[in-house]
Short mmCIF file of C-alpha atoms in Angstrom, two decimals:
data_model
loop_
_atom_site.label_atom_id
_atom_site.label_comp_id
_atom_site.label_asym_id
_atom_site.label_seq_id
_atom_site.Cartn_x
_atom_site.Cartn_y
_atom_site.Cartn_z
CA MET A 1 -18.83 19.13 -51.79
CA ILE A 2 -22.29 19.05 -49.79
CA ASN A 3 -22.57 15.38 -51.14
CA ARG A 4 -18.61 14.73 -50.69
CA TYR A 5 -19.16 15.04 -47.14
CA PHE A 6 -22.99 14.31 -46.26
CA GLY A 7 -23.64 12.56 -48.96
CA SER A 8 -26.82 14.05 -49.43
CA LYS A 9 -28.74 17.47 -48.86
CA GLU A 10 -31.35 14.53 -46.59
CA LYS A 11 -28.12 13.33 -44.66
CA MET A 12 -27.12 16.87 -44.69
CA LYS A 13 -30.60 18.68 -43.03
CA VAL A 14 -30.56 15.59 -40.33
CA VAL A 15 -27.16 16.69 -39.38
CA LEU A 16 -28.99 21.03 -38.93
CA VAL A 17 -31.11 19.72 -37.49
CA PHE A 18 -29.77 17.15 -34.68
CA LEU A 19 -26.70 20.59 -34.26
CA PHE A 20 -29.71 22.61 -33.14
CA PHE A 21 -31.84 20.50 -31.39
CA THR A 22 -27.92 20.06 -28.80
CA PHE A 23 -27.79 23.49 -28.27
CA THR A 24 -31.08 23.80 -27.10
CA MET A 25 -29.95 21.81 -24.79
CA THR A 26 -26.79 22.75 -23.74
CA PHE A 27 -28.05 26.75 -24.61
CA HIS A 28 -26.73 28.49 -20.82
CA LEU A 29 -26.08 24.31 -19.57
CA MET A 30 -24.48 26.44 -16.15
CA HIS A 31 -26.65 29.55 -15.81
CA SER A 32 -28.20 28.67 -13.25
CA PRO A 33 -26.68 27.36 -10.54
CA MET A 34 -27.09 24.07 -8.24
CA TRP A 35 -30.84 24.62 -6.55
CA GLY A 36 -32.39 21.89 -3.60
CA ASP A 37 -34.03 19.33 -5.98
CA GLU A 38 -30.58 18.85 -7.99
CA TRP A 39 -28.81 18.65 -4.41
CA VAL A 40 -31.21 15.92 -2.91
CA GLU A 41 -30.29 13.74 -6.57
CA TYR A 42 -26.32 14.60 -6.10
CA ASP A 43 -26.40 13.64 -2.33
CA PHE A 44 -28.80 10.72 -2.62
CA SER A 45 -26.90 9.43 -5.34
CA GLN A 46 -23.46 9.62 -3.86
CA ALA A 47 -24.90 7.24 -1.18
CA SER A 48 -23.48 3.66 -0.54
CA ILE A 49 -25.26 1.39 -2.34
CA LEU A 50 -23.31 -1.27 -0.01
CA THR A 51 -25.02 -0.26 3.32
CA GLY A 52 -27.73 0.21 2.37
CA GLU A 53 -27.37 3.86 2.30
CA LEU A 54 -28.69 4.92 -0.76
CA TYR A 55 -32.10 2.89 -0.45
CA GLN A 56 -33.14 4.12 2.07
CA ARG A 57 -32.37 7.51 1.20
CA ILE A 58 -34.23 6.84 -1.92
CA ILE A 59 -37.37 4.82 -0.22
CA PHE A 60 -38.10 8.03 1.63
CA THR A 61 -38.27 10.11 -1.67
CA PHE A 62 -41.24 9.86 -4.49
CA GLN A 63 -39.18 7.56 -6.94
CA PRO A 64 -37.68 5.22 -8.00
CA PRO A 65 -34.33 3.56 -7.99
CA LEU A 66 -32.47 3.78 -11.42
CA TYR A 67 -32.04 7.38 -11.40
CA ASN A 68 -30.05 7.71 -8.39
CA PHE A 69 -28.35 3.85 -8.68
CA ILE A 70 -26.79 5.05 -12.28
CA MET A 71 -25.82 8.55 -11.16
CA HIS A 72 -23.69 6.46 -8.52
CA PHE A 73 -22.38 5.28 -10.71
CA TRP A 74 -21.75 9.11 -12.75
CA LEU A 75 -20.59 10.72 -10.41
CA MET A 76 -18.26 7.68 -9.69
CA CYS A 77 -15.94 9.87 -12.45
CA ASN A 78 -16.41 13.63 -11.53
CA GLN A 79 -18.49 15.27 -9.34
CA SER A 80 -18.28 18.49 -11.19
CA LEU A 81 -21.85 20.07 -11.58
CA LEU A 82 -20.73 20.01 -15.54
CA TRP A 83 -20.76 15.80 -14.87
CA PHE A 84 -23.64 16.12 -13.52
CA ARG A 85 -25.96 17.80 -15.69
CA MET A 86 -23.92 16.91 -18.73
CA PHE A 87 -26.05 13.35 -18.37
CA ASN A 88 -29.08 13.79 -18.63
CA VAL A 89 -28.06 16.68 -22.25
CA LEU A 90 -26.86 13.05 -24.07
CA ILE A 91 -29.71 10.92 -22.86
CA GLY A 92 -31.80 13.94 -24.19
CA ILE A 93 -29.66 13.01 -27.29
CA GLY A 94 -30.92 10.01 -27.46
CA SER A 95 -34.24 11.24 -26.56
CA GLY A 96 -34.05 12.87 -30.34
CA PHE A 97 -33.04 10.02 -31.82
CA TYR A 98 -35.10 7.83 -31.39
CA LEU A 99 -38.44 10.36 -31.54
CA TYR A 100 -36.32 10.33 -35.31
CA ARG A 101 -36.69 7.15 -36.48
CA SER A 102 -40.25 6.61 -35.28
CA LEU A 103 -41.76 10.05 -37.18
CA LYS A 104 -39.55 8.92 -39.95
CA SER A 105 -40.19 5.24 -40.22
CA LEU A 106 -44.62 5.89 -39.37
CA TYR A 107 -43.79 8.96 -42.39
CA ASN A 108 -41.01 10.62 -43.94
CA LEU A 109 -37.39 12.60 -43.43
CA LYS A 110 -39.34 15.67 -43.07
CA VAL A 111 -42.20 14.81 -40.16
CA ALA A 112 -39.38 14.21 -38.15
CA ASN A 113 -36.88 16.37 -38.77
CA VAL A 114 -39.69 19.00 -37.92
CA VAL A 115 -41.22 17.92 -35.32
CA LEU A 116 -37.47 17.65 -33.97
CA ILE A 117 -36.77 21.56 -34.14
CA CYS A 118 -40.74 21.69 -32.47
CA LEU A 119 -39.29 19.09 -29.45
CA ALA A 120 -36.13 21.52 -29.76
CA VAL A 121 -38.08 25.14 -28.88
CA CYS A 122 -40.35 22.99 -26.29
CA TYR A 123 -39.42 25.11 -22.91
CA ARG A 124 -39.89 22.23 -20.33
CA TRP A 125 -38.27 19.70 -22.22
CA VAL A 126 -35.23 22.00 -22.74
CA TYR A 127 -36.30 22.66 -18.98
CA CYS A 128 -36.29 18.82 -17.98
CA VAL A 129 -33.08 18.24 -20.09
CA GLN A 130 -30.87 21.41 -18.37
CA GLU A 131 -31.95 20.20 -14.98
CA CYS A 132 -30.90 16.93 -13.28
CA SER A 133 -33.83 14.72 -11.90
CA GLU A 134 -35.16 11.05 -13.16
CA TYR A 135 -37.54 12.70 -15.66
CA GLY A 136 -34.94 13.68 -18.04
CA LEU A 137 -34.23 9.64 -18.22
CA MET A 138 -38.12 8.33 -18.28
CA LEU A 139 -38.69 10.03 -21.26
CA PHE A 140 -35.44 8.64 -22.70
CA PHE A 141 -37.36 5.28 -22.35
CA LEU A 142 -39.95 6.32 -23.49
CA PHE A 143 -39.56 7.53 -26.50
CA GLY A 144 -37.23 3.99 -27.04
CA ALA A 145 -40.11 1.82 -25.48
CA LEU A 146 -42.48 3.32 -28.63
CA PHE A 147 -40.05 3.64 -30.73
CA TYR A 148 -39.27 -0.48 -30.34
CA TYR A 149 -43.05 -0.49 -30.00
CA ILE A 150 -43.30 0.50 -33.80
CA GLU A 151 -40.79 -1.34 -35.00
CA VAL A 152 -42.16 -4.65 -33.92
CA GLY A 153 -45.25 -3.47 -35.30
CA SER A 154 -43.65 -2.99 -38.34
CA GLN A 155 -41.30 -6.54 -38.48
CA PHE A 156 -41.13 -8.66 -35.65
CA THR A 157 -38.29 -10.16 -33.48
CA TRP A 158 -37.72 -11.21 -30.61
CA ARG A 159 -34.50 -8.82 -29.88
CA LYS A 160 -36.57 -6.34 -30.43
CA VAL A 161 -39.75 -8.14 -28.49
CA ILE A 162 -36.91 -8.20 -25.75
CA VAL A 163 -34.94 -4.38 -26.01
CA PHE A 164 -39.07 -2.81 -26.04
CA LEU A 165 -39.55 -3.94 -22.75
CA ILE A 166 -36.42 -3.26 -21.56
CA PHE A 167 -37.55 -0.13 -22.07
CA SER A 168 -41.14 -0.63 -20.49
CA ILE A 169 -38.91 -1.44 -17.67
CA GLY A 170 -36.65 1.10 -17.65
CA ALA A 171 -39.19 4.13 -17.38
CA ILE A 172 -41.04 2.86 -14.84
CA TYR A 173 -38.19 2.57 -12.92
CA SER A 174 -37.18 5.96 -13.48
CA GLN A 175 -40.91 8.10 -12.83
CA TYR A 176 -43.56 6.24 -11.69
CA GLY A 177 -45.96 8.55 -13.85
CA ALA A 178 -44.42 6.65 -16.59
CA VAL A 179 -46.55 3.83 -16.25
CA PHE A 180 -49.72 5.40 -17.40
CA VAL A 181 -48.21 5.52 -21.32
CA ILE A 182 -46.43 2.11 -20.25
CA MET A 183 -49.13 0.49 -19.37
CA PRO A 184 -51.62 0.63 -22.23
CA LEU A 185 -48.48 0.42 -24.53
CA LEU A 186 -47.93 -2.99 -23.26
CA LEU A 187 -51.30 -4.13 -23.06
CA LEU A 188 -52.64 -3.96 -26.57
CA PHE A 189 -49.39 -4.90 -27.16
CA TYR A 190 -49.92 -8.39 -25.80
CA SER A 191 -54.13 -8.19 -27.01
CA ALA A 192 -52.53 -7.79 -30.91
CA ASN A 193 -49.91 -10.61 -29.58
CA MET A 194 -52.60 -13.20 -27.50
CA PHE A 195 -56.16 -12.33 -30.00
CA GLY A 196 -54.78 -10.84 -33.45
CA LYS A 197 -54.92 -13.16 -37.21
CA ASN A 198 -52.77 -16.04 -38.08
CA VAL A 199 -50.29 -15.18 -35.12
CA SER A 200 -48.60 -18.83 -33.60
CA ASN A 201 -48.75 -20.31 -30.54
CA GLU A 202 -44.79 -19.98 -30.41
CA ARG A 203 -45.11 -16.37 -30.46
CA LYS A 204 -47.95 -16.23 -27.52
CA ILE A 205 -46.13 -18.74 -25.79
CA GLY A 206 -43.10 -16.67 -25.62
CA ILE A 207 -44.94 -13.09 -25.51
CA SER A 208 -46.56 -15.26 -22.94
CA VAL A 209 -43.51 -16.05 -20.80
CA LEU A 210 -41.69 -12.34 -21.42
CA TYR A 211 -43.94 -10.34 -20.23
CA PHE A 212 -44.83 -13.40 -16.62
CA VAL A 213 -40.58 -13.09 -16.37
CA SER A 214 -40.89 -9.09 -16.20
CA PHE A 215 -43.73 -8.71 -14.17
CA ALA A 216 -41.69 -11.88 -11.36
CA ILE A 217 -37.78 -9.41 -11.42
CA PHE A 218 -39.06 -6.18 -12.45
CA ALA A 219 -42.76 -5.47 -11.39
CA ILE A 220 -43.33 -7.03 -8.05
CA PRO A 221 -39.61 -6.05 -6.38
CA LEU A 222 -40.13 -2.74 -6.99
CA TYR A 223 -42.68 -2.31 -4.90
CA VAL A 224 -42.63 -4.20 -2.49
CA PHE A 225 -39.43 -2.40 -1.72
CA PHE A 226 -39.45 1.04 -2.79
CA LEU A 227 -43.72 1.89 -4.05
CA ARG A 228 -45.25 0.09 -1.07
CA ILE A 229 -43.13 1.78 1.86
CA GLN A 230 -43.37 5.43 -0.51
CA LEU A 231 -47.45 4.64 -0.46
CA LYS A 232 -47.38 5.00 3.17
CA SER A 233 -46.09 9.19 3.23
CA ASN A 234 -48.10 9.90 -0.08
CA GLY A 235 -51.09 8.65 0.63
CA MET A 236 -54.33 10.56 -0.57
CA GLY A 237 -55.43 13.93 -0.84
CA SER A 238 -58.92 15.20 1.02
CA ASN A 239 -61.52 17.13 -0.56
CA ILE A 240 -61.97 14.78 -3.74
CA ILE A 241 -64.73 16.02 -6.40
CA PRO A 242 -67.61 13.87 -6.26
CA PHE A 243 -67.12 10.80 -9.17
CA GLY A 244 -69.92 12.79 -12.24
CA LEU A 245 -70.31 15.24 -14.27
CA GLU A 246 -69.27 18.11 -11.92
CA MET A 247 -65.58 15.49 -12.47
CA CYS A 248 -64.82 15.37 -16.14
CA LYS A 249 -65.48 19.04 -16.63
CA ASP A 250 -62.45 20.05 -17.72
CA MET A 251 -61.78 16.09 -19.51
CA PRO A 252 -62.03 18.12 -23.20
CA PHE A 253 -59.34 20.80 -22.08
CA ILE A 254 -57.45 20.01 -20.18
CA PHE A 255 -54.73 18.19 -22.64
CA GLY A 256 -54.81 21.62 -24.42
CA ARG A 257 -53.52 23.25 -21.50
CA LEU A 258 -50.79 20.97 -20.95
CA ILE A 259 -49.79 22.02 -24.41
CA GLY A 260 -49.78 25.19 -23.35
CA TYR A 261 -47.85 24.04 -20.25
CA PHE A 262 -44.80 22.48 -22.02
CA LEU A 263 -44.48 25.36 -24.43
CA SER A 264 -44.54 28.12 -21.32
CA LEU A 265 -47.52 29.57 -22.70
CA ASN A 266 -50.37 28.67 -20.38
CA ASN A 267 -50.24 32.54 -18.21
CA GLY A 268 -54.19 33.77 -18.51
CA GLU A 269 -57.94 33.14 -20.22
CA VAL A 270 -56.96 34.19 -23.37
CA TRP A 271 -54.42 30.74 -23.19
CA ASP A 272 -57.18 29.41 -21.86
CA LEU A 273 -59.14 30.00 -24.45
CA ILE A 274 -56.33 28.90 -27.75
CA TRP A 275 -55.48 25.61 -25.86
CA GLY A 276 -59.43 24.66 -24.50
CA THR A 277 -60.29 24.53 -28.41
CA PHE A 278 -57.48 23.51 -29.76
CA SER A 279 -57.92 20.33 -27.35
CA ILE A 280 -61.21 20.61 -28.35
CA GLY A 281 -60.00 20.05 -32.55
CA ILE A 282 -57.85 17.15 -31.91
CA ILE A 283 -60.50 15.14 -29.67
CA ILE A 284 -63.36 16.36 -32.72
CA CYS A 285 -59.69 14.93 -35.59
CA SER A 286 -58.66 11.90 -33.34
CA ILE A 287 -62.49 10.32 -33.67
CA TYR A 288 -63.10 10.55 -36.53
CA ILE A 289 -59.28 9.64 -38.25
CA LEU A 290 -60.32 6.28 -36.11
CA LYS A 291 -63.51 5.90 -36.28
CA TYR A 292 -63.68 6.53 -39.90
CA HIS A 293 -60.57 6.62 -41.85
CA TRP A 294 -57.08 5.39 -41.82
CA THR A 295 -56.80 1.47 -41.85
CA ASP A 296 -52.98 1.40 -40.18
CA LYS A 297 -53.25 -0.31 -37.62
CA ILE A 298 -49.22 1.04 -35.75
CA LYS A 299 -51.07 4.83 -35.95
CA LYS A 300 -54.11 3.52 -34.67
CA ASN A 301 -53.00 1.87 -32.62
CA LEU A 302 -50.54 3.88 -31.09
CA LEU A 303 -53.47 6.88 -30.75
CA SER A 304 -55.72 5.01 -28.60
CA ILE A 305 -52.92 3.93 -26.53
CA PHE A 306 -52.70 7.81 -26.02
CA TRP A 307 -56.35 8.95 -25.53
CA ILE A 308 -55.64 5.40 -22.33
CA THR A 309 -52.93 8.04 -21.08
CA TYR A 310 -55.07 10.88 -21.29
CA ILE A 311 -57.95 9.42 -19.89
CA LEU A 312 -56.18 7.25 -17.13
CA HIS A 313 -53.44 10.18 -15.95
CA TYR A 314 -57.06 12.29 -15.82
CA PHE A 315 -59.89 11.23 -13.68
CA SER A 316 -56.43 8.99 -11.07
CA VAL A 317 -55.52 13.42 -10.97
CA LYS A 318 -58.59 14.55 -10.30
CA LEU A 319 -58.91 11.70 -7.63
CA HIS A 320 -55.71 12.03 -5.94
CA ILE A 321 -54.74 9.15 -6.72
CA TYR A 322 -51.00 10.47 -9.09
CA ALA A 323 -49.58 13.66 -8.88
CA MET A 324 -50.03 14.14 -5.05
CA HIS A 325 -47.82 16.89 -2.75
CA ALA A 326 -48.06 17.11 0.65
CA ASN A 327 -50.87 15.40 0.72
CA ALA A 328 -52.76 17.14 -2.10
CA SER A 329 -53.21 17.54 -5.60
CA ALA A 330 -50.43 18.59 -7.91
CA GLY A 331 -52.71 19.20 -10.58
CA PHE A 332 -51.84 18.35 -13.85
CA PHE A 333 -49.28 21.77 -14.48
CA GLU A 334 -46.19 20.38 -12.75
CA ARG A 335 -43.36 17.98 -13.69
CA TYR A 336 -46.00 15.12 -13.12
CA SER A 337 -46.77 15.09 -17.31
CA LEU A 338 -44.25 15.66 -18.08
CA PHE A 339 -44.33 11.61 -18.83
CA TYR A 340 -47.04 12.87 -22.43
CA ILE A 341 -44.24 14.49 -24.50
CA PRO A 342 -42.95 11.11 -26.29
CA ILE A 343 -46.55 10.23 -27.34
CA VAL A 344 -47.72 14.08 -28.14
CA CYS A 345 -44.92 14.67 -30.07
CA ILE A 346 -45.75 11.52 -32.34
CA ILE A 347 -49.81 11.48 -31.96
CA LEU A 348 -49.36 14.98 -32.84
CA PRO A 349 -48.17 14.58 -35.43
CA ILE A 350 -50.37 11.63 -37.26
CA VAL A 351 -53.40 13.94 -36.49
CA PHE A 352 -52.45 16.86 -38.66
CA CYS A 353 -50.48 14.59 -41.19
CA GLU A 354 -54.03 12.54 -41.32
CA VAL A 355 -56.27 15.59 -40.94
CA TRP A 356 -53.99 17.01 -44.60
CA GLU A 357 -54.68 13.89 -46.14
CA ILE A 358 -58.70 14.35 -45.55
CA LYS A 359 -60.91 15.97 -48.97
CA SER A 360 -64.20 17.17 -47.49
CA ILE A 361 -66.08 19.59 -48.69
CA PHE A 362 -64.13 22.08 -46.20
CA ASP A 363 -60.98 23.56 -47.47
CA VAL A 364 -58.83 21.29 -44.82
CA LYS A 365 -55.98 21.68 -46.11
CA SER A 366 -56.02 25.61 -46.39
CA ILE A 367 -57.44 25.39 -42.26
CA MET A 368 -54.38 23.30 -41.72
CA LYS A 369 -52.58 25.77 -43.15
CA VAL A 370 -53.51 28.93 -40.31
CA ALA A 371 -53.47 26.63 -37.53
CA ALA A 372 -49.62 25.97 -38.71
CA GLY A 373 -48.68 29.28 -38.61
CA ALA A 374 -50.40 29.87 -35.21
CA GLY A 375 -47.94 26.29 -33.74
CA ILE A 376 -44.54 28.11 -35.10
CA LEU A 377 -46.27 31.60 -33.78
CA CYS A 378 -46.67 29.44 -30.24
CA LEU A 379 -43.10 27.82 -30.99
CA THR A 380 -41.65 30.54 -31.49
CA MET A 381 -42.18 32.08 -28.58
CA SER A 382 -41.88 29.32 -26.92
CA PHE A 383 -38.07 30.23 -27.63
CA TYR A 384 -38.39 33.32 -26.97
CA TYR A 385 -39.11 32.43 -23.51
CA MET A 386 -36.64 29.56 -23.39
CA ILE A 387 -33.38 31.39 -23.75
CA GLY A 388 -34.00 33.18 -21.10
CA ASN A 389 -33.55 30.17 -19.39
CA TRP A 390 -33.63 30.90 -15.79
CA THR A 391 -32.49 30.84 -11.96
CA LYS A 392 -33.87 29.07 -9.23
CA ALA A 393 -31.13 29.63 -6.23
CA THR A 394 -28.63 31.94 -6.00
CA ASP A 395 -25.66 29.87 -3.80
CA ASN A 396 -23.52 30.40 -6.16
CA GLN A 397 -23.21 33.93 -5.45
CA PHE A 398 -23.62 33.74 -1.54
CA ALA A 399 -20.86 31.12 -1.25
CA GLU A 400 -18.42 33.72 -2.70
CA ILE A 401 -19.05 35.89 -0.52
CA TRP A 402 -19.08 34.40 2.21
CA MET A 403 -15.88 32.63 1.34
CA THR A 404 -14.49 36.61 0.60
CA ASN A 405 -15.97 37.17 4.17
CA ARG A 406 -14.22 34.56 5.98
CA GLY A 407 -17.73 33.58 6.77
CA TRP A 408 -16.23 29.79 7.96
CA GLU A 409 -15.58 32.66 11.00
CA ASP A 410 -18.84 32.83 13.16
CA THR A 411 -21.94 30.75 12.57
CA THR A 412 -23.65 30.48 9.62
CA TYR A 413 -27.84 29.64 9.83
CA VAL A 414 -28.69 28.22 5.92
CA ILE A 415 -32.73 28.35 6.81
CA GLY A 416 -34.95 25.72 4.43
CA PRO A 417 -36.76 22.67 3.46
CA ALA A 418 -34.57 21.59 0.97
CA SER A 419 -31.11 20.21 1.30
CA HIS A 420 -28.71 22.61 1.05
CA SER A 421 -26.52 23.31 -3.29
CA PHE A 422 -24.99 26.07 -0.88
CA LYS A 423 -22.29 23.27 0.27
CA TYR A 424 -21.89 22.20 -2.94
CA TYR A 425 -20.68 25.53 -3.90
CA ILE A 426 -18.79 26.83 -1.07
CA SER A 427 -16.47 23.88 -0.50
CA HIS A 428 -15.88 23.81 -4.65
CA ALA A 429 -15.10 27.28 -3.64
CA GLU A 430 -11.30 28.58 -4.93
CA GLY A 431 -9.55 28.61 -1.19
CA TYR A 432 -12.10 26.11 0.50
CA GLN A 433 -10.41 24.10 3.38
CA GLU A 434 -12.04 21.25 5.17
CA GLY A 435 -13.79 22.79 8.50
CA TYR A 436 -15.31 25.65 6.61
CA LEU A 437 -18.31 24.39 7.26
CA ASP A 438 -17.95 23.15 10.96
CA ASN A 439 -20.40 25.59 11.58
CA ALA A 440 -22.52 25.96 9.70
CA ARG A 441 -26.15 25.00 11.26
CA TYR A 442 -30.14 23.72 9.18
CA SER A 443 -32.19 25.89 11.81
CA VAL A 444 -31.82 28.81 14.06
CA ASP A 445 -31.13 28.61 17.49
CA THR A 446 -34.02 31.58 19.35
CA GLU A 447 -32.55 30.25 22.78
CA ASN A 448 -28.58 30.20 21.73
CA MET A 449 -27.86 32.97 19.36
CA PRO A 450 -24.05 33.93 18.69
CA ALA A 451 -22.69 37.81 18.97
CA ARG A 452 -22.38 36.77 15.40
CA PHE A 453 -23.86 34.98 12.75
CA TRP A 454 -25.49 34.73 8.54
CA LEU A 455 -28.53 33.73 7.53
CA TRP A 456 -29.68 32.15 4.42
CA LYS A 457 -32.63 31.21 2.75
CA LEU A 458 -32.49 28.30 0.22
CA SER A 459 -35.17 28.63 -2.48
CA TRP A 460 -37.83 29.04 -0.33
CA GLY A 461 -40.17 28.44 3.04
CA ASN A 462 -41.16 31.81 5.46
CA ASP A 463 -37.61 30.37 8.40
CA TYR A 464 -35.90 33.43 6.98
CA GLU A 465 -38.28 35.30 7.22
CA LEU A 466 -39.25 34.33 11.32
CA GLY A 467 -35.05 33.42 12.00
CA ILE A 468 -34.90 38.44 10.77
CA THR A 469 -37.41 39.22 13.42
CA TYR A 470 -35.97 36.84 16.21
CA ALA A 471 -32.80 37.75 16.05
CA GLU A 472 -34.62 41.81 15.55
CA LYS A 473 -36.29 41.18 18.84
CA LYS A 474 -33.24 40.36 20.25
CA GLY A 475 -31.75 42.58 19.87
CA TYR A 476 -30.27 42.38 16.16
CA SER A 477 -29.16 44.69 13.32
CA ILE A 478 -28.31 43.78 10.08
CA VAL A 479 -24.59 44.86 9.12
CA ASP A 480 -24.67 43.42 4.96
CA TYR A 481 -27.49 41.09 3.45
CA SER A 482 -27.28 41.08 -0.55
CA VAL A 483 -29.45 40.73 -3.09
CA PRO A 484 -28.70 39.19 -5.56
CA GLU A 485 -29.85 40.14 -9.85
CA SER A 486 -31.24 37.46 -10.20
CA SER A 487 -34.21 38.41 -7.27
CA ASP A 488 -36.23 40.91 -6.37
CA LYS A 489 -35.35 40.26 -2.57
CA LEU A 490 -33.23 39.81 0.17
CA THR A 491 -31.53 36.16 0.37
CA PHE A 492 -28.90 37.04 3.02
CA CYS A 493 -28.06 39.02 5.79
CA TYR A 494 -25.45 39.46 7.83
CA LEU A 495 -26.26 40.51 11.37
CA GLU A 496 -24.59 41.71 14.49
CA ASN A 497 -25.68 42.69 18.78
CA ILE A 498 -23.93 44.93 19.51
CA GLU A 499 -25.34 44.97 23.56
CA SER A 500 -23.61 41.75 24.28
CA GLU A 501 -20.35 42.13 22.86
CA ASN A 502 -20.77 45.81 25.57
#
């Protein structure tokens, strides 16, 4: 029966793994309502390309244009939140496909299946896929670029080289952080073909021409029309640690802590110790493998690419060049480090599998079994946190109450620094009509407050509390309020000034 439908037990395992992979990415996909950053992507992507409005909006962000450009056409088909989020789910499945094929090529079906399951229960991966942003698209292109790098290294064809370059360009055009992986990837590929043995002059010239054309057509316009302008508002932060031992003291430990961050197991001194020890272990194993073990050039290059990526990223963050937020470094444990996921999914299996084969005076296999057991425990905990999902906003709950209480009849102050996803829920609510949002305001007019008004706080910001303080000083009282189930704080209220009415 199995052979009849799947062809073999191995194919059935692959199907089951991909079903589980898809399940974790779609489980509770609509659990959390659209929040501020998602609304920015949703709103920006619908701006006109022909009038230049989309371009003007993108240059005020700090991201490349590709995601919003693709999403512009994606939302032409359907504007529902489900359709909006399905884009990242679909390219997430594509990412899994490229990871699976990469590891199957490097090792075998079993390794590919195990790693795909591990990625499926990685908290940050699923979070990234379920949130509408450019990071999911970046990861898709990075997984694809790594796969075609492996493919070209195994069997050179010009078609594979061109596709490899397309995926590399796509990654950088999706999110600037991708350059930390793509730059060493492109440099090692180029040097291998320029200085490798038995490389024909035709190949050297052809690859040089492709690199030059790609740089001229894609890199220069991206810098001139986007990055150059965006850098003006980003800049370098202050309080940079002087280059030296003080700056380097965290370097051996950050990689392991990043793994903890991806699994959402990084809070507390105990976890710091665990991931710091793990990081030291990976560094020692990598050095041993690169210096003494196998001569497989593809695996060796992938391991080298990772450590070049790590070093470049580490010092870029420490020097406040990358991951800047409001003129201060956002550090390592933010969405700016998500570009590590594809390369980590490949180099960790390489390290683990190669160390497994090492024969020494130590009982390596027993040590690795203990490590594997600890890894399974961490993945199980990550999966447990992941299925609880997350809720960043309560706009959908407010929209329902607002519509029920005829909120359009009074002024509504929507407070917060982000764009306002509450528009989406109110405009999609049952019974909504044009003009219902005419009385919505995005800052509190403290001098001319109406007799009655709604005050709604978005995901963050303290203007909400200030708004209540101003109102109470002027004699207003809270008539109605709400504390959503997903929050322990007052998130909106309805205020009325009875004295002014009299």
